[in-house]
Amino acid sequence: MEYFNWILAFHVMSFISWMAALFYLPRLFVYHTENADNKGFVEVVKIQEYKLIKYIGTPAMWATIFSGLYMLYLNPAFLHERWMDVKLATAFLLFIYHISLEVHRKKLLENPKYKPGKFYRFYNEVPTILMIIIVIMVVVKPF
């Protein structure tokens, strides 16, 4: 099981990439919404949103999920740890958040003023809270 640490390293790198996308996409939504009258700017932001979620966020999400599942397969004892239950539940919420960002992106294509910029500023805090919980569960293992 020497390669477990290599899988773990890949998992951490994938998670970092996924989080980068989750942190930045709502910020693009703020720019999209608050500059709805500037058509040229909005067209550029639409391209950035699409590329961020399709070429970085979603592949990083799947890499994180599959590498995490593979580590659980290699070490199923983790499934009997309470901290892992919390981590997996929180990771599932992060997955749902990711899906919601794609829904918001598509709605913004139809209506650039779908939600106000303040909404996306607040919504941008969700992955931060979830990431804090995940890191605490993995590093501190409080349960």
PDB file of C-alpha atoms in Angstrom:
ATOM      1  CA  MET A   1       0.000   0.000   0.000  1.00  0.00           C
ATOM      2  CA  GLU A   2       2.957   2.288  -0.656  1.00  0.00           C
ATOM      3  CA  TYR A   3       1.031   4.079  -3.364  1.00  0.00           C
ATOM      4  CA  PHE A   4      -1.698   5.179  -0.901  1.00  0.00           C
ATOM      5  CA  ASN A   5       0.255   8.378  -0.202  1.00  0.00           C
ATOM      6  CA  TRP A   6       0.478   9.072  -3.947  1.00  0.00           C
ATOM      7  CA  ILE A   7      -3.279   8.756  -4.202  1.00  0.00           C
ATOM      8  CA  LEU A   8      -3.656  10.981  -1.153  1.00  0.00           C
ATOM      9  CA  ALA A   9      -1.378  13.601  -2.737  1.00  0.00           C
ATOM     10  CA  PHE A  10      -3.447  13.473  -5.943  1.00  0.00           C
ATOM     11  CA  HIS A  11      -6.629  13.760  -3.841  1.00  0.00           C
ATOM     12  CA  VAL A  12      -5.338  16.864  -2.049  1.00  0.00           C
ATOM     13  CA  MET A  13      -4.231  18.493  -5.329  1.00  0.00           C
ATOM     14  CA  SER A  14      -7.601  17.727  -6.906  1.00  0.00           C
ATOM     15  CA  PHE A  15      -9.396  19.149  -3.887  1.00  0.00           C
ATOM     16  CA  ILE A  16      -7.350  22.354  -4.055  1.00  0.00           C
ATOM     17  CA  SER A  17      -8.179  22.756  -7.748  1.00  0.00           C
ATOM     18  CA  TRP A  18     -11.854  22.077  -7.115  1.00  0.00           C
ATOM     19  CA  MET A  19     -11.960  24.596  -4.283  1.00  0.00           C
ATOM     20  CA  ALA A  20     -10.255  27.233  -6.444  1.00  0.00           C
ATOM     21  CA  ALA A  21     -13.065  26.880  -8.973  1.00  0.00           C
ATOM     22  CA  LEU A  22     -15.742  26.962  -6.262  1.00  0.00           C
ATOM     23  CA  PHE A  23     -14.209  30.093  -4.742  1.00  0.00           C
ATOM     24  CA  TYR A  24     -13.891  31.985  -8.028  1.00  0.00           C
ATOM     25  CA  LEU A  25     -17.051  31.069  -9.947  1.00  0.00           C
ATOM     26  CA  PRO A  26     -19.460  32.978  -7.656  1.00  0.00           C
ATOM     27  CA  ARG A  27     -17.118  35.993  -7.933  1.00  0.00           C
ATOM     28  CA  LEU A  28     -17.544  35.804 -11.711  1.00  0.00           C
ATOM     29  CA  PHE A  29     -21.295  35.694 -11.122  1.00  0.00           C
ATOM     30  CA  VAL A  30     -20.984  38.958  -9.173  1.00  0.00           C
ATOM     31  CA  TYR A  31     -19.185  40.566 -12.126  1.00  0.00           C
ATOM     32  CA  HIS A  32     -21.728  39.080 -14.548  1.00  0.00           C
ATOM     33  CA  THR A  33     -24.713  40.403 -12.585  1.00  0.00           C
ATOM     34  CA  GLU A  34     -23.328  43.808 -11.687  1.00  0.00           C
ATOM     35  CA  ASN A  35     -22.166  44.539 -15.243  1.00  0.00           C
ATOM     36  CA  ALA A  36     -25.235  43.184 -17.070  1.00  0.00           C
ATOM     37  CA  ASP A  37     -25.516  46.364 -19.131  1.00  0.00           C
ATOM     38  CA  ASN A  38     -21.972  46.036 -20.488  1.00  0.00           C
ATOM     39  CA  LYS A  39     -22.584  43.372 -23.149  1.00  0.00           C
ATOM     40  CA  GLY A  40     -18.942  43.020 -24.216  1.00  0.00           C
ATOM     41  CA  PHE A  41     -17.781  42.508 -20.652  1.00  0.00           C
ATOM     42  CA  VAL A  42     -20.560  40.021 -19.934  1.00  0.00           C
ATOM     43  CA  GLU A  43     -19.620  37.974 -23.015  1.00  0.00           C
ATOM     44  CA  VAL A  44     -16.054  37.642 -21.709  1.00  0.00           C
ATOM     45  CA  VAL A  45     -17.298  36.670 -18.231  1.00  0.00           C
ATOM     46  CA  LYS A  46     -19.618  34.046 -19.743  1.00  0.00           C
ATOM     47  CA  ILE A  47     -16.626  32.417 -21.435  1.00  0.00           C
ATOM     48  CA  GLN A  48     -14.646  32.509 -18.179  1.00  0.00           C
ATOM     49  CA  GLU A  49     -17.547  30.966 -16.245  1.00  0.00           C
ATOM     50  CA  TYR A  50     -17.947  28.193 -18.799  1.00  0.00           C
ATOM     51  CA  LYS A  51     -14.256  27.323 -18.974  1.00  0.00           C
ATOM     52  CA  LEU A  52     -13.816  27.466 -15.203  1.00  0.00           C
ATOM     53  CA  ILE A  53     -16.598  25.014 -14.445  1.00  0.00           C
ATOM     54  CA  LYS A  54     -16.196  22.741 -17.482  1.00  0.00           C
ATOM     55  CA  TYR A  55     -12.394  22.544 -17.792  1.00  0.00           C
ATOM     56  CA  ILE A  56     -11.242  22.982 -14.182  1.00  0.00           C
ATOM     57  CA  GLY A  57     -14.040  22.681 -11.631  1.00  0.00           C
ATOM     58  CA  THR A  58     -15.884  19.603 -12.830  1.00  0.00           C
ATOM     59  CA  PRO A  59     -12.799  17.514 -13.732  1.00  0.00           C
ATOM     60  CA  ALA A  60     -11.216  18.442 -10.377  1.00  0.00           C
ATOM     61  CA  MET A  61     -14.430  17.501  -8.584  1.00  0.00           C
ATOM     62  CA  TRP A  62     -14.529  14.057 -10.201  1.00  0.00           C
ATOM     63  CA  ALA A  63     -10.812  13.527  -9.573  1.00  0.00           C
ATOM     64  CA  THR A  64     -11.391  14.392  -5.905  1.00  0.00           C
ATOM     65  CA  ILE A  65     -14.379  12.078  -5.616  1.00  0.00           C
ATOM     66  CA  PHE A  66     -12.803   9.105  -7.381  1.00  0.00           C
ATOM     67  CA  SER A  67      -9.461   9.371  -5.594  1.00  0.00           C
ATOM     68  CA  GLY A  68     -11.303   9.682  -2.266  1.00  0.00           C
ATOM     69  CA  LEU A  69     -13.429   6.637  -3.010  1.00  0.00           C
ATOM     70  CA  TYR A  70     -10.331   4.709  -4.052  1.00  0.00           C
ATOM     71  CA  MET A  71      -8.618   5.565  -0.765  1.00  0.00           C
ATOM     72  CA  LEU A  72     -11.715   4.316   1.101  1.00  0.00           C
ATOM     73  CA  TYR A  73     -11.566   1.122  -0.927  1.00  0.00           C
ATOM     74  CA  LEU A  74      -7.913   0.676   0.021  1.00  0.00           C
ATOM     75  CA  ASN A  75      -8.546   1.473   3.677  1.00  0.00           C
ATOM     76  CA  PRO A  76     -12.196   0.703   4.539  1.00  0.00           C
ATOM     77  CA  ALA A  77     -11.447   1.129   8.253  1.00  0.00           C
ATOM     78  CA  PHE A  78     -11.893   4.880   7.667  1.00  0.00           C
ATOM     79  CA  LEU A  79     -15.606   4.195   7.162  1.00  0.00           C
ATOM     80  CA  HIS A  80     -15.884   3.286  10.852  1.00  0.00           C
ATOM     81  CA  GLU A  81     -14.550   6.676  11.989  1.00  0.00           C
ATOM     82  CA  ARG A  82     -17.026   9.401  13.028  1.00  0.00           C
ATOM     83  CA  TRP A  83     -14.852  12.172  11.545  1.00  0.00           C
ATOM     84  CA  MET A  84     -15.077  10.430   8.168  1.00  0.00           C
ATOM     85  CA  ASP A  85     -18.882  10.445   8.372  1.00  0.00           C
ATOM     86  CA  VAL A  86     -18.825  14.206   8.874  1.00  0.00           C
ATOM     87  CA  LYS A  87     -16.226  14.661   6.124  1.00  0.00           C
ATOM     88  CA  LEU A  88     -18.236  12.620   3.627  1.00  0.00           C
ATOM     89  CA  ALA A  89     -21.469  14.450   4.481  1.00  0.00           C
ATOM     90  CA  THR A  90     -19.718  17.787   4.057  1.00  0.00           C
ATOM     91  CA  ALA A  91     -18.114  16.653   0.784  1.00  0.00           C
ATOM     92  CA  PHE A  92     -21.590  15.673  -0.435  1.00  0.00           C
ATOM     93  CA  LEU A  93     -22.805  19.206   0.380  1.00  0.00           C
ATOM     94  CA  LEU A  94     -19.846  20.555  -1.602  1.00  0.00           C
ATOM     95  CA  PHE A  95     -20.930  18.357  -4.526  1.00  0.00           C
ATOM     96  CA  ILE A  96     -24.486  19.776  -4.282  1.00  0.00           C
ATOM     97  CA  TYR A  97     -23.035  23.301  -4.144  1.00  0.00           C
ATOM     98  CA  HIS A  98     -21.029  22.570  -7.302  1.00  0.00           C
ATOM     99  CA  ILE A  99     -24.207  21.428  -9.094  1.00  0.00           C
ATOM    100  CA  SER A 100     -26.001  24.565  -7.903  1.00  0.00           C
ATOM    101  CA  LEU A 101     -23.279  26.733  -9.432  1.00  0.00           C
ATOM    102  CA  GLU A 102     -23.911  25.142 -12.821  1.00  0.00           C
ATOM    103  CA  VAL A 103     -27.643  25.841 -12.395  1.00  0.00           C
ATOM    104  CA  HIS A 104     -26.905  29.475 -11.526  1.00  0.00           C
ATOM    105  CA  ARG A 105     -24.519  29.784 -14.490  1.00  0.00           C
ATOM    106  CA  LYS A 106     -27.199  28.588 -16.899  1.00  0.00           C
ATOM    107  CA  LYS A 107     -29.834  30.887 -15.375  1.00  0.00           C
ATOM    108  CA  LEU A 108     -27.456  33.832 -15.729  1.00  0.00           C
ATOM    109  CA  LEU A 109     -27.149  33.049 -19.445  1.00  0.00           C
ATOM    110  CA  GLU A 110     -30.910  33.564 -19.763  1.00  0.00           C
ATOM    111  CA  ASN A 111     -31.151  36.511 -17.379  1.00  0.00           C
ATOM    112  CA  PRO A 112     -27.984  38.377 -16.313  1.00  0.00           C
ATOM    113  CA  LYS A 113     -29.906  39.914 -13.418  1.00  0.00           C
ATOM    114  CA  TYR A 114     -31.247  36.566 -12.176  1.00  0.00           C
ATOM    115  CA  LYS A 115     -29.913  37.256  -8.650  1.00  0.00           C
ATOM    116  CA  PRO A 116     -28.288  40.401  -7.257  1.00  0.00           C
ATOM    117  CA  GLY A 117     -24.535  40.632  -6.782  1.00  0.00           C
ATOM    118  CA  LYS A 118     -25.032  40.615  -2.997  1.00  0.00           C
ATOM    119  CA  PHE A 119     -26.561  37.153  -3.219  1.00  0.00           C
ATOM    120  CA  TYR A 120     -23.469  35.792  -4.965  1.00  0.00           C
ATOM    121  CA  ARG A 121     -21.173  37.555  -2.506  1.00  0.00           C
ATOM    122  CA  PHE A 122     -22.947  35.690   0.302  1.00  0.00           C
ATOM    123  CA  TYR A 123     -23.179  32.447  -1.669  1.00  0.00           C
ATOM    124  CA  ASN A 124     -19.425  32.638  -2.203  1.00  0.00           C
ATOM    125  CA  GLU A 125     -18.917  31.958   1.522  1.00  0.00           C
ATOM    126  CA  VAL A 126     -20.557  28.514   1.450  1.00  0.00           C
ATOM    127  CA  PRO A 127     -17.521  26.597   0.105  1.00  0.00           C
ATOM    128  CA  THR A 128     -15.265  28.310   2.631  1.00  0.00           C
ATOM    129  CA  ILE A 129     -17.363  27.040   5.528  1.00  0.00           C
ATOM    130  CA  LEU A 130     -17.543  23.535   4.060  1.00  0.00           C
ATOM    131  CA  MET A 131     -13.797  23.481   3.371  1.00  0.00           C
ATOM    132  CA  ILE A 132     -13.041  24.498   6.976  1.00  0.00           C
ATOM    133  CA  ILE A 133     -15.165  21.606   8.263  1.00  0.00           C
ATOM    134  CA  ILE A 134     -13.491  19.126   5.899  1.00  0.00           C
ATOM    135  CA  VAL A 135      -9.961  20.209   6.831  1.00  0.00           C
ATOM    136  CA  ILE A 136     -10.736  20.071  10.555  1.00  0.00           C
ATOM    137  CA  MET A 137     -12.216  16.593  10.205  1.00  0.00           C
ATOM    138  CA  VAL A 138      -9.196  15.269   8.297  1.00  0.00           C
ATOM    139  CA  VAL A 139      -6.411  16.968  10.247  1.00  0.00           C
ATOM    140  CA  VAL A 140      -7.778  17.242  13.805  1.00  0.00           C
ATOM    141  CA  LYS A 141     -10.185  14.272  13.720  1.00  0.00           C
ATOM    142  CA  PRO A 142     -12.215  15.643  16.636  1.00  0.00           C
ATOM    143  CA  PHE A 143     -14.547  12.627  16.818  1.00  0.00           C
TER     144      PHE A 143
END
